GROMACS .gro file of N, CA and C in nm:
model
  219
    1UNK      N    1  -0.850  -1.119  -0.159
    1UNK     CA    2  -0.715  -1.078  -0.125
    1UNK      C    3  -0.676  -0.959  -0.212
    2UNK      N    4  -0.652  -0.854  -0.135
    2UNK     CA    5  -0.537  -0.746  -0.232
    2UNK      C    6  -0.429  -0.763  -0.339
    3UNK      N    7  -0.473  -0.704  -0.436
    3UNK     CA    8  -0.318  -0.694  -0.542
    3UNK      C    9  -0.219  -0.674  -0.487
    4UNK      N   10  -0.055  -0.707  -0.543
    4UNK     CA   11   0.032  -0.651  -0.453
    4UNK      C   12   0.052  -0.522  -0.530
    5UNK      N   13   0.058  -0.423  -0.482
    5UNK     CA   14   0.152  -0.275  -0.530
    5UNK      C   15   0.227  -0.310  -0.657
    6UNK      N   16   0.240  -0.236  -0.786
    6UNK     CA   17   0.328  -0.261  -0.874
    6UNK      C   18   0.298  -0.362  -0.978
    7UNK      N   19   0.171  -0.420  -0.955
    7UNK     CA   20   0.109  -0.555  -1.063
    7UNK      C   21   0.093  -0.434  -1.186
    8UNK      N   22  -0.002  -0.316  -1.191
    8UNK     CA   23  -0.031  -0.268  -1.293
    8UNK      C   24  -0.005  -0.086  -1.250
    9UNK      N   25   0.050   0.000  -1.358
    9UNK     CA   26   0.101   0.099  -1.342
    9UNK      C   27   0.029   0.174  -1.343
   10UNK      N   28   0.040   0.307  -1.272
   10UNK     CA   29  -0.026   0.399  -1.251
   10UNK      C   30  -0.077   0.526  -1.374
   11UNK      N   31  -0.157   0.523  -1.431
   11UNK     CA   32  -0.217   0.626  -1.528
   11UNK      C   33  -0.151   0.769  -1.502
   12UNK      N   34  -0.121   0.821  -1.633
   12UNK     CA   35  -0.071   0.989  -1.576
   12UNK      C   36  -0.128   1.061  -1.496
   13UNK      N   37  -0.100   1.137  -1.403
   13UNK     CA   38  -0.146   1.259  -1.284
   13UNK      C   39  -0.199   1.155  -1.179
   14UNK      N   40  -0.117   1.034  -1.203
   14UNK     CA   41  -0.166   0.982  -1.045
   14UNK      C   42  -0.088   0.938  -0.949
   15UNK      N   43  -0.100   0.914  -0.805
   15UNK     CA   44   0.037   0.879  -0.731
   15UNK      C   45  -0.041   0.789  -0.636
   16UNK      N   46   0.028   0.752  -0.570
   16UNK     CA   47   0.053   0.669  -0.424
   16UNK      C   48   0.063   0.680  -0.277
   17UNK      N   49   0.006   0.684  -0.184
   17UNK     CA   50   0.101   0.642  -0.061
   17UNK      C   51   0.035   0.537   0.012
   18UNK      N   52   0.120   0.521   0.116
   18UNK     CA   53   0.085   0.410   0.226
   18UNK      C   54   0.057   0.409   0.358
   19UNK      N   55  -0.055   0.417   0.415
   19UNK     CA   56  -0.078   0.448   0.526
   19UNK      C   57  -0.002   0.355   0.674
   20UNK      N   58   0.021   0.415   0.783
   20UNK     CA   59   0.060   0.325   0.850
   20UNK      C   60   0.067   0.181   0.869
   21UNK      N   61  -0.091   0.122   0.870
   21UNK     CA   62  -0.138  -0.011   0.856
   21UNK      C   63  -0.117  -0.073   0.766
   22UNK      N   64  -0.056  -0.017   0.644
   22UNK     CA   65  -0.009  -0.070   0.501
   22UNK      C   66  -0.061  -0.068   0.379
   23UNK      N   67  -0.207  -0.018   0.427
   23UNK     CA   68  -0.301   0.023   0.328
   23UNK      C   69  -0.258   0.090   0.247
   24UNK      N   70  -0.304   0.103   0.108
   24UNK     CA   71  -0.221   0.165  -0.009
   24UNK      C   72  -0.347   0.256  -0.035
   25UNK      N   73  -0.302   0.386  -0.076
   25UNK     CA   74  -0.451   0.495  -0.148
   25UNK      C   75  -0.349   0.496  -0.270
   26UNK      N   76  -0.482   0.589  -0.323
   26UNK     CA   77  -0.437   0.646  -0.448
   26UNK      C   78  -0.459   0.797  -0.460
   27UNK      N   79  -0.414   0.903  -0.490
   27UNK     CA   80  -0.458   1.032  -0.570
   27UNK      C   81  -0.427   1.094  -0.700
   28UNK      N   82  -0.541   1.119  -0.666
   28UNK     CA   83  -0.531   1.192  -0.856
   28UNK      C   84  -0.476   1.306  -0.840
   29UNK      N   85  -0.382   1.341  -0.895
   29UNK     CA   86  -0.334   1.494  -0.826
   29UNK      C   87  -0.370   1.601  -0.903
   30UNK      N   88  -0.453   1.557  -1.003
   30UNK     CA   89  -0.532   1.618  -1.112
   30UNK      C   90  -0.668   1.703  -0.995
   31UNK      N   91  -0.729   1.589  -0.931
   31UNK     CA   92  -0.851   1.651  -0.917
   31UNK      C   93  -0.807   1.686  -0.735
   32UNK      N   94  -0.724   1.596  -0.698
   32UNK     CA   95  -0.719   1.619  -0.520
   32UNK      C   96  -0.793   1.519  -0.476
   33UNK      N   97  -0.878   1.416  -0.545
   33UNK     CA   98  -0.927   1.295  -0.475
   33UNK      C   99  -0.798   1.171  -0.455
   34UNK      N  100  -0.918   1.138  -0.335
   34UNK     CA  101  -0.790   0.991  -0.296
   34UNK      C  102  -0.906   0.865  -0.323
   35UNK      N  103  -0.867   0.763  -0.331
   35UNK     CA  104  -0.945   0.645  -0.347
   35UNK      C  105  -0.873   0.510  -0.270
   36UNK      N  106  -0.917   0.436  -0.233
   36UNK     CA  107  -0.837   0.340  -0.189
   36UNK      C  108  -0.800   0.190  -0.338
   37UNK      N  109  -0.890   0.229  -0.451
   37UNK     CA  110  -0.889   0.127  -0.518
   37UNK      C  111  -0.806   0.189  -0.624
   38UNK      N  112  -0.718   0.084  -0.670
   38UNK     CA  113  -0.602   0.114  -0.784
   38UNK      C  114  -0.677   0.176  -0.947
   39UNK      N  115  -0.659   0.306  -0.997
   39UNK     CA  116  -0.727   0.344  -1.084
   39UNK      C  117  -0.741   0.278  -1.220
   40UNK      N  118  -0.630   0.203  -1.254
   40UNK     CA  119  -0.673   0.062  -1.317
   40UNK      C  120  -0.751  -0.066  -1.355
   41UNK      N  121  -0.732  -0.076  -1.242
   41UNK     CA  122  -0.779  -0.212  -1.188
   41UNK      C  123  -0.937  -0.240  -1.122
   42UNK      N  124  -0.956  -0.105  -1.044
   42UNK     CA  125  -1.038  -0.134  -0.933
   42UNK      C  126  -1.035  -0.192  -0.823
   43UNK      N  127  -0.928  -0.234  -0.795
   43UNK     CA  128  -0.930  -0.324  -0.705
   43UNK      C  129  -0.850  -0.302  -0.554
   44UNK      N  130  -0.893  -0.311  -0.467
   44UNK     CA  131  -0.785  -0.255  -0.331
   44UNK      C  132  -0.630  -0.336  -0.362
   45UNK      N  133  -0.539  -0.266  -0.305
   45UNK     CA  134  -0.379  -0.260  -0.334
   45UNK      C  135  -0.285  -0.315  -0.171
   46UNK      N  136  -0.233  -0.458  -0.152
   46UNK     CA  137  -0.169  -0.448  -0.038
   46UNK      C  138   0.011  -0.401  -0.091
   47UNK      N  139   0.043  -0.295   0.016
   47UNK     CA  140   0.156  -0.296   0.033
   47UNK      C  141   0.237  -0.426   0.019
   48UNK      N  142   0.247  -0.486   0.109
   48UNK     CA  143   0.268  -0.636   0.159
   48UNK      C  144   0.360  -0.592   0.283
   49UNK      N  145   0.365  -0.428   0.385
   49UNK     CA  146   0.411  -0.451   0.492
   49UNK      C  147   0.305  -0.353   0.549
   50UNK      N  148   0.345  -0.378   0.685
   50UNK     CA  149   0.219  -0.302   0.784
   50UNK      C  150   0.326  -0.266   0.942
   51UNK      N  151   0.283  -0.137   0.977
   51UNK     CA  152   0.357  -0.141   1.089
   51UNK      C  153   0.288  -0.131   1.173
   52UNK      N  154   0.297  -0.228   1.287
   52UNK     CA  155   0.207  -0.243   1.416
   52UNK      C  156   0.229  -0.160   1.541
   53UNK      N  157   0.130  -0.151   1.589
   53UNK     CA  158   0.128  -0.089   1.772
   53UNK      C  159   0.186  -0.186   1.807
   54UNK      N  160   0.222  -0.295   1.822
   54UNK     CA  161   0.261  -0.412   1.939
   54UNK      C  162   0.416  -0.423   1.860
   55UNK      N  163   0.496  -0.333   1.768
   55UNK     CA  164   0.597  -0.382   1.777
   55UNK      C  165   0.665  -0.280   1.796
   56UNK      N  166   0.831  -0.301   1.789
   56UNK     CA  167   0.917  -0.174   1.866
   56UNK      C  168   0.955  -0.109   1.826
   57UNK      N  169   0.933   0.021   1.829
   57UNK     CA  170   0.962   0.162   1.703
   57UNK      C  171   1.065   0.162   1.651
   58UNK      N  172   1.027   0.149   1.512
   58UNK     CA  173   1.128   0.144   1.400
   58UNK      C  174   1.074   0.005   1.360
   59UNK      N  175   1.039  -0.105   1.398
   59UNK     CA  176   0.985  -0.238   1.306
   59UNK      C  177   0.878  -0.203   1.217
   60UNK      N  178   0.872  -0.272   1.140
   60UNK     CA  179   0.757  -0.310   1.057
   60UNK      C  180   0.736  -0.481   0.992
   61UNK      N  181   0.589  -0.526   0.961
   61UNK     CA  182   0.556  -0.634   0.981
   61UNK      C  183   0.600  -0.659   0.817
   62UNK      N  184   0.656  -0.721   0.732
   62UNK     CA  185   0.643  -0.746   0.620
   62UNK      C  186   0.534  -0.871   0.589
   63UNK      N  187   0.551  -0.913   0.479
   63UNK     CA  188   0.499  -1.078   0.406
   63UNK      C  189   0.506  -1.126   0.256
   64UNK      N  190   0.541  -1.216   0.282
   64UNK     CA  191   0.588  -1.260   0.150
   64UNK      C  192   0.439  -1.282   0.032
   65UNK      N  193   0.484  -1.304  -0.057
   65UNK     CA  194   0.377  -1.345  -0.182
   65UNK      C  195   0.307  -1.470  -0.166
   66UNK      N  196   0.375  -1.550  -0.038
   66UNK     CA  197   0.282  -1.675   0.006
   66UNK      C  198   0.216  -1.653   0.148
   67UNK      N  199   0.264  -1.519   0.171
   67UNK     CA  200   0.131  -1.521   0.278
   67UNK      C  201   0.272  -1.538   0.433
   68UNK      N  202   0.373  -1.580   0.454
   68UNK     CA  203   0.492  -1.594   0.542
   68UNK      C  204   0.469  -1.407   0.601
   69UNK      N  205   0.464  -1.431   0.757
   69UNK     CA  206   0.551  -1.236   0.751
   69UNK      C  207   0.698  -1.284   0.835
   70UNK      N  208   0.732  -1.158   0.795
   70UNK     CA  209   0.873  -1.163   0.813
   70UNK      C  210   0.841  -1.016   0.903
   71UNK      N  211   0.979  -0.971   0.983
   71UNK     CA  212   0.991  -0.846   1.040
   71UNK      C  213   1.101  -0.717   0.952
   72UNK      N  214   1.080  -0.614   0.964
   72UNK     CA  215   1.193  -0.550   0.899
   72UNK      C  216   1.233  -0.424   0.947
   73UNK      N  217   1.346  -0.380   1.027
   73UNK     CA  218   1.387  -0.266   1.074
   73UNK      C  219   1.471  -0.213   0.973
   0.00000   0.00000   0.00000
């Protein structure tokens, strides 16, 4: 299972984003690489929301820390 986002902080010259599906990268904005694993840790990073094709523009799928999803416009 993925870390959630925010367990361990990001090292200087590095950032974040989140891809549609919820997937979390990383870049070094030092070098211009992206990685999908947290430069810390090693380890892949869940958002804990994801926005789906099957729902209605503007939703997104959330989930809780026990695994529950919830919806969120």
């Amino acid at each position: 299972m993925a870390a959630p986002l925010g367990r361990d902080t990001l090292p200087d010259q590095w950032s974040y984003g989140v891809c549609r599906d919820g997937r979390v990268f990383f870049i070094n904005d030092k070098t211009h690489t992206t990685t999908w694993l947290h430069p810390r840790t090693g380890e892949p990073v869940n958002s804990g929301h994801m926005i789906r094709s099957d729902l209605p523009r503007g939703w997104e799928e959330g989930f809780t820390d026990e695994g529950a999803s919830y919806f969120i416009k």
